[in-house]
Amino acid sequence: MAATVNLSSTPSNPISKLPSFSLNSPQKTSFSLFPNSSSFPCKPFSHSLKSQFITTSSKNPISDLFPPNKSGPEGDIVSSFSDDDDKPREECGVVGIFGDLEASRLCYLALHALQHRGQEGAGIVAVNNNVLQTVTGVGLVSEVFNESKLDQLPGEMAIGHVRYSTAGSSMLKNVQPFVAGYRFGSVGVAHNGNLVNYRALRAMLEDNGSIFNTSSDTEVVLHLIAISKARPFLLRIVDACEKLEGAYSMVFVTGDKLVAVRDPYGFRPLVMGRRSNGAVVFASETCALDLIEATYEREVYPGEVLAVDKKDGVQSLCLMPHPEPKQCIFEHIYFALPNSLVFGRSVYESRRVFGEILATEAPVDCDVVIAVPDSGVVAALGYAAKAGVPFQQGLIRSHYVGRTFIEPSQKIRDFGVKLKLSPVRAVLEGKRVVVVDDSIVRGTTSSKIVRLIKEAGAKEIHMRIASPPIIGSCYYGVDTPSAEELISNRMTVEEIRKFIGCDSLAFLPFDSLKKMLSTDSPKFCYACFSGKYPVMPREVKVKGVGDSMDDGLNTPLASIDGLWIKGPPNFDLEKEIDPLYQESKI
C-alpha cells in the first residue's frame, strides 16, 4: 500500500518543481525521464507526419458515407440534440490538487470555474490517511455538493470532474471520478476525451475475465492499470496509456500520489499551476487556476505523464512515440472560456481575430453588429471594431433556464429559443444587422434566431460564422451529430443561407484560420472541418454519440452498437471520408 500523505500546507515546505529521481528497474524502454528541466525535452515534436487538409465551403463527399435514407443497426438515426440546443458539447472538465489542506474545497471551486464544460454530473475524490473517499452526483456542481458533503472529503489531495451527458438521470453510474481497488491499493481517475479503440479494449479485457461496472470508456483505463505487470505505479499508467488510442487528458489519484497525463496528440487541454503554499494544481483550463489563486506554470505537454508526491515532488515522464500535436481547434472557437489560456494561446484574442478576419474577408454594409450570446460575443466585438460599426446587445440571453422546462400545452413556435434568447427591438428595428455566431451545426437554431430577429423588425440579416463549416463528426471527446446530420456536410453555403433565411451568410475561411494560427497551425486538429482524422476511428459513427453509450444504469451494452458500428468487409474509413485520398494519405 502507498504511504500516508502528511503534507504541510505552509510555504516553509513547498513541493519542489522538478527534482531528480530515478527508477531502479524499468519494465519498458518506451518512455524517458526528464528531471530538472523547465522545458519539455520531447520537443520539438517529429514533423515526419505531414498532414494535408481539405478546404471546404460547401457540400463535402463525407455525406456520401451515410446517405439520408441509411439507418444504423437499430433503425433510423435519432439525433441526441435538441432543436433548441444545437451546439457541439464538450464532454467534461477535470481538476487535480496536491498539497493543500483545503484540497476538496479548492477542487469544488475549480469545478465551478469549469462548469461550462459539463452541466449534468460532478464528482470529487479526496485522499485522507491513504483512503480514497468519493462524492458524486447528477446535476450542477452547486447541486451535487454542500458543506456537509465537502466535510466528508478531508485531505490534502483531491481530483474532480464535471461532465456533459444526454442520458439525463440515468447516467449516475458513469459520473466520474471513478475509483477502483486492485491488489496494490486503490486508484481514482477523471478523464476528458474519448478512446477510439474502446470497444476493442473492452472486448479484450472481458475475454480475459474483466467485469465492467459501467459502459464508459474511462473504465477500461482502470482495468489496464490493474492487469499491468509494470512497476512502480507510475509505469502502470505508462503501460496502460500505450494501449490507448484517441483523446485523453486524465488525472489519477492513489493513496500518496497525484498523476496527470495527456495523450501524445494533445487533443484535449490540461494545464499545471501552483498555489502560493506550494500546492500543485492541474485543470482543463486556466480559468480554474485563476479562481483558486493558483499561478499558471505551463501545459501538461502532449504525451507527458506528471506525477506529484511528497517524497519526490513533481516527476515527468514522456510517452513514446511523439507525433505532431493535434490540439482541438474548437477549444478556441467555442468550448473554453474567453479568459482562459488554452494550448498556450489566449482564447479571447483568438476569437477577436476570428471576427476581424470575417469583417475583412466577408464585409457587408450594415448598421449594427450583434452576437449570439455568449460564445459569439468576442468574435462580434472583433468584427465590429474592424468594420467600424457599433456593437450592441441585440439578443439578451436568460441565464436562469435549465436544460429541461415545461412547454405550454398550446405549443409556441420557437419556444425553446425564445425562452433562452430575447431580441431587443430598439436595437434591431429597421436596421441592417450582422449576427455573429461561433458555429452552425445542424442549422435549426440558427434559422429560429433569424426568425426572431426578423420579427423584431430587422431590415436585413447577415450571418457571420466565426468558424469554417463543420462537415465531420468528432471522435475525440466532443458530442457532435453524425456526419449526415451536419448541415454543412449536406448543403452548400447558399443552400444553408436559404434554409436559415438570412440575407447573406459567410463562414470563417479555413485557409485564413490556419494562416492566423501561423506556425502553430500544424499543431491543431481540424477533423471536423476537413474530414481528415489524426487518429482514425475503428468504428463508424452513425448517431450523435452523446452519453447514451455511457448510460450506466439503463442502457444495455448492445446499444453501444447503435452508436458505433464496424464497417463492412474491406471498408476503408479513411478512403471514404477523404476525397483527396490518393494525394494526401499519410
Coordinates of C-alpha atoms in Angstrom, one line a residue:
M1 CA 0.0 0.0 0.0
A2 CA 1.1 3.6 -0.6
A3 CA 2.4 5.6 2.3
T4 CA 0.2 8.0 4.1
V5 CA 0.2 11.6 2.9
N6 CA 1.1 14.1 5.6
L7 CA 2.0 17.4 3.9
S8 CA 2.3 20.8 5.4
S9 CA 0.3 23.4 3.6
T10 CA 2.7 26.2 4.8
P11 CA 5.1 28.0 2.4
S12 CA 8.0 26.6 4.5
N13 CA 7.6 23.2 2.9
P14 CA 6.9 23.8 -0.8
I15 CA 6.7 21.0 -3.2
S16 CA 9.8 21.1 -5.4
K17 CA 9.2 21.8 -9.0
L18 CA 11.1 19.1 -10.9
P19 CA 13.6 17.3 -8.6
S20 CA 15.8 14.5 -9.7
F21 CA 14.6 11.0 -9.4
S22 CA 15.3 7.5 -10.8
L23 CA 13.6 4.3 -11.4
N24 CA 15.6 1.2 -10.5
S25 CA 14.1 -1.5 -12.7
P26 CA 12.0 0.0 -15.6
Q27 CA 9.8 -2.6 -17.2
K28 CA 9.7 -0.8 -20.5
T29 CA 12.0 1.3 -22.6
S30 CA 9.3 3.3 -24.3
F31 CA 9.5 6.3 -22.0
S32 CA 12.1 8.8 -20.9
L33 CA 12.7 10.7 -17.7
F34 CA 13.2 14.4 -17.6
P35 CA 14.1 15.8 -14.2
N36 CA 15.4 19.3 -13.5
S37 CA 14.1 20.8 -16.7
S38 CA 12.0 23.8 -17.2
S39 CA 11.1 22.9 -20.8
F40 CA 9.8 19.7 -22.1
P41 CA 12.7 17.7 -23.6
C42 CA 10.5 15.8 -26.1
K43 CA 10.0 19.0 -28.0
P44 CA 10.4 19.7 -30.9
F45 CA 7.9 17.0 -31.9
S46 CA 8.6 15.0 -35.0
H47 CA 7.2 16.6 -38.2
S48 CA 7.6 13.5 -40.3
L49 CA 3.8 13.1 -40.4
K50 CA 2.7 15.7 -42.8
S51 CA -1.0 16.5 -42.7
Q52 CA -2.9 17.8 -45.6
F53 CA -6.3 19.4 -45.1
I54 CA -9.3 19.8 -47.2
T55 CA -10.5 23.3 -47.7
T56 CA -14.3 23.4 -48.0
S57 CA -17.0 25.9 -48.2
S58 CA -19.8 23.7 -49.5
K59 CA -21.1 20.2 -49.5
N60 CA -18.4 17.6 -48.9
P61 CA -18.3 13.9 -50.0
I62 CA -18.2 12.8 -46.4
S63 CA -22.0 12.9 -46.6
D64 CA -21.9 10.0 -49.0
L65 CA -20.7 7.8 -46.1
F66 CA -24.2 7.7 -44.8
P67 CA -26.9 8.6 -47.3
P68 CA -30.0 10.3 -45.8
N69 CA -32.0 7.1 -46.0
K70 CA -29.4 4.9 -44.4
S71 CA -30.0 3.7 -40.9
G72 CA -27.9 2.1 -38.2
P73 CA -28.5 -1.4 -36.8
E74 CA -31.3 -0.1 -34.6
G75 CA -33.3 1.6 -37.3
D76 CA -33.5 5.3 -38.2
I77 CA -30.9 7.6 -37.0
V78 CA -32.1 9.5 -33.9
S79 CA -30.3 12.7 -33.0
S80 CA -29.1 13.3 -29.5
F81 CA -29.5 17.1 -30.0
S82 CA -32.5 19.3 -29.2
D83 CA -33.5 21.8 -31.9
D84 CA -33.2 24.5 -29.3
D85 CA -29.7 23.4 -28.1
D86 CA -27.9 23.0 -31.4
K87 CA -24.2 23.2 -30.4
P88 CA -21.3 20.7 -30.1
R89 CA -20.9 19.6 -26.5
E90 CA -17.6 19.3 -24.6
E91 CA -17.8 16.1 -22.6
C92 CA -16.1 17.2 -19.4
G93 CA -13.5 19.1 -17.4
V94 CA -11.0 17.7 -14.8
V95 CA -9.1 19.1 -11.9
G96 CA -6.4 17.7 -9.5
I97 CA -4.9 19.3 -6.4
F98 CA -2.0 18.1 -4.3
G99 CA -0.6 19.5 -1.1
D100 CA -3.3 21.7 0.3
L101 CA -5.4 21.1 3.5
E102 CA -8.4 22.6 1.6
A103 CA -7.9 20.3 -1.4
S104 CA -11.6 19.2 -1.8
R105 CA -12.9 22.7 -1.3
L106 CA -10.5 24.1 -3.8
C107 CA -11.5 21.3 -6.1
Y108 CA -15.1 22.3 -5.7
L109 CA -14.4 25.9 -6.6
A110 CA -12.3 24.9 -9.6
L111 CA -15.1 22.7 -10.9
H112 CA -17.4 25.8 -10.6
A113 CA -15.0 27.5 -13.0
L114 CA -15.1 24.5 -15.4
Q115 CA -18.9 24.2 -15.2
H116 CA -19.3 25.3 -18.8
R117 CA -17.6 22.1 -19.9
G118 CA -20.3 19.9 -18.4
Q119 CA -23.5 20.6 -16.5
E120 CA -25.1 17.2 -15.8
G121 CA -22.8 15.5 -13.4
A122 CA -20.0 16.3 -11.0
G123 CA -17.8 14.4 -8.6
I124 CA -14.7 14.7 -6.2
V125 CA -12.4 12.1 -4.8
A126 CA -10.2 13.1 -1.9
V127 CA -7.5 11.2 -0.1
N128 CA -7.3 11.1 3.7
N129 CA -5.0 8.7 5.6
N130 CA -4.4 6.7 2.5
V131 CA -8.1 6.2 1.9
L132 CA -9.9 7.4 -1.2
Q133 CA -13.3 9.0 -0.4
T134 CA -15.8 9.9 -3.1
V135 CA -18.9 12.1 -3.6
T136 CA -20.6 12.1 -7.0
G137 CA -24.0 13.2 -8.2
V138 CA -26.2 14.3 -11.1
G139 CA -26.6 18.0 -11.6
L140 CA -24.6 21.2 -11.4
V141 CA -21.6 21.4 -9.0
S142 CA -23.7 23.6 -6.6
E143 CA -26.4 20.9 -6.6
V144 CA -24.2 18.0 -6.0
F145 CA -22.1 19.5 -3.2
N146 CA -22.8 21.3 0.0
E147 CA -21.0 22.0 3.2
S148 CA -21.8 18.6 4.8
K149 CA -20.6 16.7 1.7
L150 CA -17.4 18.6 1.5
D151 CA -16.8 17.8 5.2
Q152 CA -16.8 14.1 4.1
L153 CA -13.8 14.8 1.9
P154 CA -10.9 15.8 4.1
G155 CA -7.3 15.5 3.0
E156 CA -4.5 17.3 1.1
M157 CA -5.1 15.7 -2.3
A158 CA -8.2 15.6 -4.5
I159 CA -9.4 15.2 -8.1
G160 CA -12.7 16.4 -9.6
H161 CA -14.7 16.1 -12.7
V162 CA -17.7 17.8 -14.4
R163 CA -19.4 16.1 -17.3
Y164 CA -22.0 16.7 -20.0
S165 CA -24.4 13.9 -20.9
T166 CA -27.5 13.3 -22.9
A167 CA -28.7 10.5 -20.8
G168 CA -30.3 12.5 -18.0
S169 CA -30.8 10.9 -14.6
S170 CA -29.8 7.5 -15.9
M171 CA -26.2 8.5 -16.2
L172 CA -25.5 8.4 -12.4
K173 CA -23.3 5.3 -12.5
N174 CA -21.0 6.9 -15.0
V175 CA -20.4 10.2 -13.1
Q176 CA -16.7 10.5 -12.6
P177 CA -14.2 10.3 -10.9
F178 CA -14.1 6.5 -10.9
V179 CA -12.5 4.7 -8.0
A180 CA -11.3 1.1 -8.1
G181 CA -9.4 -1.2 -5.8
Y182 CA -6.7 -3.6 -7.0
R183 CA -4.0 -5.7 -5.3
F184 CA -1.7 -2.8 -4.6
G185 CA -4.3 -0.3 -3.3
S186 CA -6.9 2.0 -4.8
V187 CA -6.8 4.4 -7.7
G188 CA -9.2 7.1 -8.8
V189 CA -9.4 8.7 -12.3
A190 CA -11.1 11.6 -14.0
H191 CA -11.0 11.6 -17.8
N192 CA -11.6 14.2 -20.5
G193 CA -11.7 12.8 -24.0
N194 CA -12.7 9.7 -25.9
L195 CA -10.9 6.5 -26.7
V196 CA -11.5 5.4 -30.3
N197 CA -10.4 1.8 -29.6
Y198 CA -12.7 1.5 -26.6
R199 CA -14.7 -1.4 -27.9
A200 CA -11.6 -3.5 -28.9
L201 CA -10.0 -2.9 -25.5
R202 CA -13.2 -3.8 -23.6
A203 CA -13.7 -7.0 -25.6
M204 CA -10.1 -8.0 -24.9
L205 CA -10.4 -7.3 -21.2
E206 CA -13.7 -9.2 -21.0
D207 CA -12.2 -12.1 -22.8
N208 CA -9.6 -12.2 -20.1
G209 CA -12.2 -12.1 -17.3
S210 CA -12.7 -8.4 -16.5
I211 CA -16.1 -7.4 -15.2
F212 CA -17.3 -3.9 -16.0
N213 CA -19.5 -1.8 -13.8
T214 CA -20.2 0.9 -16.4
S215 CA -20.2 1.3 -20.1
S216 CA -17.8 4.3 -20.0
D217 CA -14.6 4.1 -22.0
T218 CA -12.8 5.5 -18.9
E219 CA -13.3 2.3 -17.0
V220 CA -11.0 0.4 -19.4
V221 CA -8.1 2.5 -18.2
L222 CA -8.5 1.3 -14.6
H223 CA -8.6 -2.4 -15.8
L224 CA -5.5 -1.9 -17.9
I225 CA -3.7 -0.4 -14.9
A226 CA -4.8 -3.3 -12.7
I227 CA -3.5 -6.0 -15.1
S228 CA -0.2 -4.3 -15.9
K229 CA 2.9 -6.1 -14.8
A230 CA 5.0 -2.8 -14.7
R231 CA 6.5 -1.4 -11.5
P232 CA 6.1 1.1 -9.9
F233 CA 2.6 2.5 -10.2
L234 CA 3.7 5.3 -12.5
L235 CA 4.9 2.8 -15.0
R236 CA 1.5 1.0 -14.8
I237 CA -0.1 4.2 -16.1
V238 CA 2.5 4.4 -18.8
D239 CA 1.9 0.8 -19.7
A240 CA -1.9 1.4 -19.8
C241 CA -1.6 4.5 -21.9
E242 CA 0.5 2.8 -24.5
K243 CA -2.6 0.7 -25.3
L244 CA -5.0 3.7 -25.7
E245 CA -5.9 5.4 -28.9
G246 CA -7.7 8.6 -29.2
A247 CA -8.0 11.6 -26.8
Y248 CA -7.3 11.6 -23.1
S249 CA -6.4 14.2 -20.6
M250 CA -6.6 12.4 -17.3
V251 CA -5.8 12.9 -13.6
F252 CA -5.2 9.9 -11.3
V253 CA -5.0 9.7 -7.5
T254 CA -3.7 7.0 -5.3
G255 CA -3.0 6.9 -1.5
D256 CA 0.1 9.0 -1.9
K257 CA 0.3 10.3 -5.4
L258 CA -1.4 12.6 -8.0
V259 CA -0.8 11.9 -11.6
A260 CA -1.7 13.9 -14.7
V261 CA -1.4 12.5 -18.2
R262 CA -2.1 13.8 -21.7
D263 CA -2.3 11.8 -24.9
P264 CA 0.5 12.1 -27.4
Y265 CA -1.5 14.2 -29.8
G266 CA -2.7 16.6 -27.0
F267 CA -6.3 16.7 -28.3
R268 CA -7.8 18.0 -25.1
P269 CA -6.3 20.7 -22.9
L270 CA -4.6 20.2 -19.5
V271 CA -2.6 22.8 -17.6
M272 CA -0.4 22.9 -14.5
G273 CA -0.3 25.6 -11.8
R274 CA 0.8 26.2 -8.3
R275 CA -0.6 28.0 -5.3
S276 CA 1.5 30.2 -3.0
N277 CA 1.8 27.4 -0.4
G278 CA 3.4 25.1 -3.0
A279 CA 0.3 23.1 -3.8
V280 CA 0.3 21.8 -7.3
V281 CA -2.9 22.1 -9.4
F282 CA -3.9 20.5 -12.7
A283 CA -7.0 21.7 -14.6
S284 CA -8.6 21.6 -18.0
E285 CA -8.4 25.4 -18.3
T286 CA -6.5 28.3 -16.7
C287 CA -9.8 29.9 -15.6
A288 CA -9.9 27.2 -12.9
L289 CA -6.5 28.2 -11.7
D290 CA -7.5 31.9 -11.5
L291 CA -10.4 31.2 -9.3
I292 CA -8.4 29.3 -6.6
E293 CA -5.5 31.8 -6.9
A294 CA -3.0 29.3 -8.5
T295 CA -0.3 30.7 -10.8
Y296 CA -0.3 29.2 -14.3
E297 CA 3.1 27.5 -15.0
R298 CA 2.6 25.6 -18.2
E299 CA 0.7 23.0 -20.1
V300 CA 1.0 19.3 -19.5
Y301 CA 2.7 18.5 -22.7
P302 CA 1.2 16.1 -25.2
G303 CA 2.4 12.7 -24.3
E304 CA 3.6 13.7 -20.9
V305 CA 3.0 12.0 -17.6
L306 CA 3.4 14.2 -14.5
A307 CA 3.4 12.6 -11.0
V308 CA 3.4 14.5 -7.7
D309 CA 4.0 13.0 -4.3
K310 CA 5.5 14.1 -1.0
K311 CA 8.8 12.3 -1.5
D312 CA 9.9 13.3 -5.0
G313 CA 7.8 16.4 -5.8
V314 CA 7.0 16.6 -9.5
Q315 CA 8.2 13.8 -11.7
S316 CA 8.0 14.0 -15.5
L317 CA 7.8 11.0 -17.9
C318 CA 7.4 11.1 -21.7
L319 CA 5.2 8.6 -23.6
M320 CA 6.6 7.5 -26.9
P321 CA 6.4 7.9 -29.8
H322 CA 5.6 11.6 -30.2
P323 CA 3.6 12.5 -33.3
E324 CA 2.9 16.1 -34.2
P325 CA 0.3 17.5 -31.7
K326 CA -3.3 17.8 -32.9
Q327 CA -5.0 20.1 -30.4
C328 CA -8.7 20.7 -30.7
I329 CA -9.3 24.0 -32.5
F330 CA -12.9 24.1 -31.1
E331 CA -11.5 24.9 -27.7
H332 CA -10.6 28.3 -29.2
I333 CA -13.8 28.6 -31.2
Y334 CA -16.4 27.6 -28.6
F335 CA -15.6 25.4 -25.6
A336 CA -13.2 27.3 -23.5
L337 CA -14.0 30.5 -21.6
P338 CA -12.6 33.7 -23.1
N339 CA -10.5 34.4 -20.1
S340 CA -8.6 31.1 -20.4
L341 CA -5.2 30.3 -21.9
V342 CA -5.6 27.1 -23.9
F343 CA -2.7 25.5 -25.8
G344 CA -0.6 28.5 -24.8
R345 CA -2.9 31.0 -26.6
S346 CA -5.4 33.4 -25.3
V347 CA -8.9 32.3 -26.2
Y348 CA -10.2 35.9 -26.1
E349 CA -7.5 37.0 -28.6
S350 CA -8.3 34.1 -30.9
R351 CA -12.0 34.8 -31.1
R352 CA -11.4 38.6 -31.5
V353 CA -9.2 37.9 -34.5
F354 CA -11.7 35.4 -36.0
G355 CA -14.2 38.3 -36.0
E356 CA -11.7 40.7 -37.6
I357 CA -11.0 38.1 -40.4
L358 CA -14.7 37.9 -41.1
A359 CA -15.0 41.6 -41.3
T360 CA -12.1 41.8 -43.7
E361 CA -13.0 38.8 -45.9
A362 CA -16.8 38.9 -45.8
P363 CA -17.7 42.6 -45.4
V364 CA -21.3 43.9 -45.8
D365 CA -23.0 47.2 -45.4
C366 CA -24.7 47.2 -42.0
D367 CA -25.9 49.4 -39.2
V368 CA -25.2 47.3 -36.2
V369 CA -23.3 44.2 -35.2
I370 CA -24.8 41.8 -32.6
A371 CA -23.7 38.4 -31.2
V372 CA -25.4 35.2 -30.4
P373 CA -24.5 35.1 -26.7
D374 CA -22.4 34.0 -25.1
S375 CA -19.8 32.3 -27.3
G376 CA -20.2 34.7 -30.3
V377 CA -19.6 37.9 -28.3
V378 CA -15.9 38.3 -28.6
A379 CA -15.9 37.5 -32.3
A380 CA -18.6 40.0 -32.8
L381 CA -16.6 42.6 -30.9
G382 CA -13.7 41.9 -33.3
Y383 CA -16.0 42.2 -36.3
A384 CA -17.5 45.5 -35.2
A385 CA -14.1 47.1 -34.4
K386 CA -12.6 46.1 -37.7
A387 CA -15.7 47.1 -39.7
G388 CA -16.1 50.4 -37.8
V389 CA -19.7 49.6 -37.0
P390 CA -21.2 49.8 -33.4
F391 CA -21.6 46.5 -31.5
Q392 CA -24.8 46.3 -29.5
Q393 CA -26.7 43.7 -27.5
G394 CA -29.4 42.7 -29.9
L395 CA -30.1 39.4 -28.2
I396 CA -30.3 39.0 -24.4
R397 CA -29.7 35.6 -23.0
S398 CA -31.5 34.3 -20.0
H399 CA -29.1 32.7 -17.5
Y400 CA -31.8 31.1 -15.5
V401 CA -33.1 28.5 -17.9
G402 CA -32.1 24.9 -17.2
R403 CA -31.8 22.1 -19.7
T404 CA -35.4 21.0 -19.0
F405 CA -38.6 23.0 -18.9
I406 CA -42.3 22.6 -19.2
E407 CA -43.7 23.7 -22.5
P408 CA -47.2 25.2 -22.7
S409 CA -50.0 23.0 -23.9
Q410 CA -50.6 25.3 -26.8
K411 CA -47.2 25.0 -28.4
I412 CA -45.5 28.3 -29.1
R413 CA -43.3 28.4 -32.2
D414 CA -39.6 28.6 -31.4
F415 CA -40.5 28.3 -27.7
G416 CA -37.1 26.9 -26.7
V417 CA -35.1 29.6 -28.4
K418 CA -37.4 32.4 -27.1
L419 CA -37.0 31.1 -23.6
K420 CA -33.2 31.4 -23.9
L421 CA -32.8 34.4 -26.2
S422 CA -34.8 37.6 -26.3
P423 CA -34.4 40.1 -29.2
V424 CA -34.1 43.8 -28.4
R425 CA -36.4 45.7 -30.7
A426 CA -34.8 49.0 -30.0
V427 CA -31.5 47.7 -31.4
L428 CA -32.9 45.7 -34.3
E429 CA -35.9 47.5 -35.8
G430 CA -35.3 49.0 -39.2
K431 CA -31.6 48.1 -39.1
R432 CA -29.3 46.1 -41.3
V433 CA -27.9 43.6 -38.8
V434 CA -24.8 41.5 -38.8
V435 CA -25.3 38.5 -36.5
V436 CA -22.0 36.8 -35.4
D437 CA -22.2 33.2 -34.1
D438 CA -19.4 30.8 -33.3
S439 CA -20.6 27.9 -35.5
I440 CA -23.5 26.2 -37.3
V441 CA -24.1 22.5 -36.6
R442 CA -27.5 21.4 -37.9
G443 CA -28.8 24.9 -38.7
T444 CA -32.1 24.5 -36.7
T445 CA -31.3 27.0 -34.0
S446 CA -29.8 29.5 -36.5
S447 CA -33.0 29.5 -38.5
K448 CA -35.0 30.2 -35.4
I449 CA -32.7 33.0 -34.3
V450 CA -33.0 34.7 -37.8
R451 CA -36.8 34.4 -37.5
L452 CA -36.7 36.1 -34.0
I453 CA -34.6 38.9 -35.3
K454 CA -36.9 39.4 -38.3
E455 CA -39.9 39.5 -36.1
A456 CA -38.2 42.2 -34.1
G457 CA -38.2 44.4 -37.2
A458 CA -34.7 44.0 -38.7
K459 CA -34.4 45.3 -42.2
E460 CA -31.6 42.9 -43.3
I461 CA -29.9 40.0 -41.5
H462 CA -26.4 38.9 -42.4
M463 CA -25.0 35.9 -40.6
R464 CA -21.2 35.6 -40.0
I465 CA -19.9 32.4 -38.5
A466 CA -16.5 32.5 -36.7
S467 CA -15.5 29.0 -37.8
P468 CA -15.3 27.1 -41.0
P469 CA -18.2 24.8 -42.0
I470 CA -18.4 21.7 -39.8
I471 CA -18.5 18.6 -42.1
G472 CA -17.3 15.8 -39.9
S473 CA -18.1 14.3 -36.5
C474 CA -15.6 14.4 -33.7
Y475 CA -14.3 11.2 -32.2
Y476 CA -12.1 12.8 -29.6
G477 CA -14.4 13.7 -26.7
V478 CA -16.9 16.1 -28.2
D479 CA -20.5 15.3 -28.6
T480 CA -21.5 16.1 -32.2
P481 CA -24.2 14.7 -34.5
S482 CA -23.3 12.1 -37.1
A483 CA -21.9 13.4 -40.3
E484 CA -25.2 13.1 -42.2
E485 CA -26.9 15.4 -39.7
L486 CA -24.4 18.2 -40.2
I487 CA -25.9 20.8 -42.4
S488 CA -22.6 21.9 -43.9
N489 CA -22.0 18.4 -45.0
R490 CA -25.3 18.2 -46.9
M491 CA -25.6 21.7 -48.3
T492 CA -23.6 24.4 -50.0
V493 CA -23.3 27.8 -48.3
E494 CA -26.0 29.2 -50.5
E495 CA -28.3 26.3 -49.6
I496 CA -27.7 26.9 -45.9
R497 CA -28.4 30.6 -46.3
K498 CA -31.8 29.8 -47.8
F499 CA -32.5 27.2 -45.1
I500 CA -31.7 29.7 -42.4
G501 CA -33.5 32.5 -44.1
C502 CA -30.8 35.3 -43.8
D503 CA -29.8 37.8 -46.5
S504 CA -26.2 36.7 -46.6
L505 CA -24.1 34.0 -44.9
A506 CA -20.3 33.7 -44.6
F507 CA -18.1 31.3 -42.7
L508 CA -14.5 31.9 -41.4
P509 CA -12.3 30.7 -44.4
F510 CA -10.4 27.6 -43.5
D511 CA -7.2 28.9 -45.0
S512 CA -7.5 32.1 -43.2
L513 CA -7.9 30.3 -39.9
K514 CA -4.7 28.3 -40.4
K515 CA -2.9 31.5 -41.6
M516 CA -3.9 33.3 -38.4
L517 CA -2.5 30.4 -36.3
S518 CA 0.8 30.9 -38.1
T519 CA 3.5 28.4 -37.1
D520 CA 1.1 26.8 -34.6
S521 CA -1.3 25.8 -37.4
P522 CA 0.0 22.2 -37.9
K523 CA -0.4 21.5 -34.2
F524 CA -4.2 21.8 -34.3
C525 CA -6.8 19.2 -35.2
Y526 CA -9.2 20.3 -37.9
A527 CA -11.0 17.0 -38.5
C528 CA -14.5 18.5 -38.0
F529 CA -13.7 21.0 -40.9
S530 CA -11.6 18.7 -43.1
G531 CA -12.7 15.1 -42.5
K532 CA -9.0 14.3 -42.0
Y533 CA -8.7 12.4 -38.7
P534 CA -5.3 12.3 -37.0
V535 CA -6.2 9.0 -35.3
M536 CA -8.6 7.1 -37.5
P537 CA -11.6 5.7 -35.6
R538 CA -12.1 2.0 -35.7
E539 CA -15.9 2.2 -35.7
V540 CA -18.2 4.3 -37.8
K541 CA -20.3 6.9 -36.0
V542 CA -23.9 6.7 -37.0
K543 CA -25.6 8.8 -34.3
G544 CA -24.7 11.7 -32.1
V545 CA -22.5 9.9 -29.6
G546 CA -23.7 11.7 -26.5
D547 CA -23.7 9.6 -23.5
S548 CA -26.4 7.1 -24.4
M549 CA -23.3 4.9 -25.0
D550 CA -22.3 5.8 -21.4
D551 CA -25.6 5.1 -19.7
G552 CA -24.5 3.0 -16.8
L553 CA -27.9 2.3 -15.3
N554 CA -30.3 1.6 -18.1
T555 CA -28.5 1.2 -21.4
P556 CA -27.7 -2.4 -22.4
L557 CA -24.3 -3.0 -23.8
A558 CA -25.8 -3.9 -27.1
S559 CA -26.9 -0.3 -27.6
I560 CA -23.3 0.7 -28.0
D561 CA -23.6 -0.9 -31.4
G562 CA -26.3 1.6 -32.2
L563 CA -23.7 4.4 -32.0
W564 CA -20.5 2.8 -33.3
I565 CA -20.5 0.0 -35.9
K566 CA -17.8 -1.8 -37.7
G567 CA -17.6 -1.1 -41.4
P568 CA -18.4 -3.7 -44.0
P569 CA -15.7 -6.1 -45.2
N570 CA -12.8 -4.3 -46.9
F571 CA -14.3 -1.0 -45.6
D572 CA -11.7 1.8 -45.5
L573 CA -13.0 4.7 -43.5
E574 CA -10.0 6.9 -44.3
K575 CA -10.7 6.5 -48.0
E576 CA -14.4 7.1 -47.6
I577 CA -14.0 10.4 -45.8
D578 CA -11.1 11.8 -47.7
P579 CA -11.9 12.8 -51.3
L580 CA -8.2 13.5 -51.9
Y581 CA -7.2 10.1 -50.6
Q582 CA -4.8 9.2 -53.4
E583 CA -2.9 12.5 -53.0
S584 CA -3.0 13.1 -49.3
K585 CA -2.9 9.8 -47.5
I586 CA -0.2 9.8 -44.8

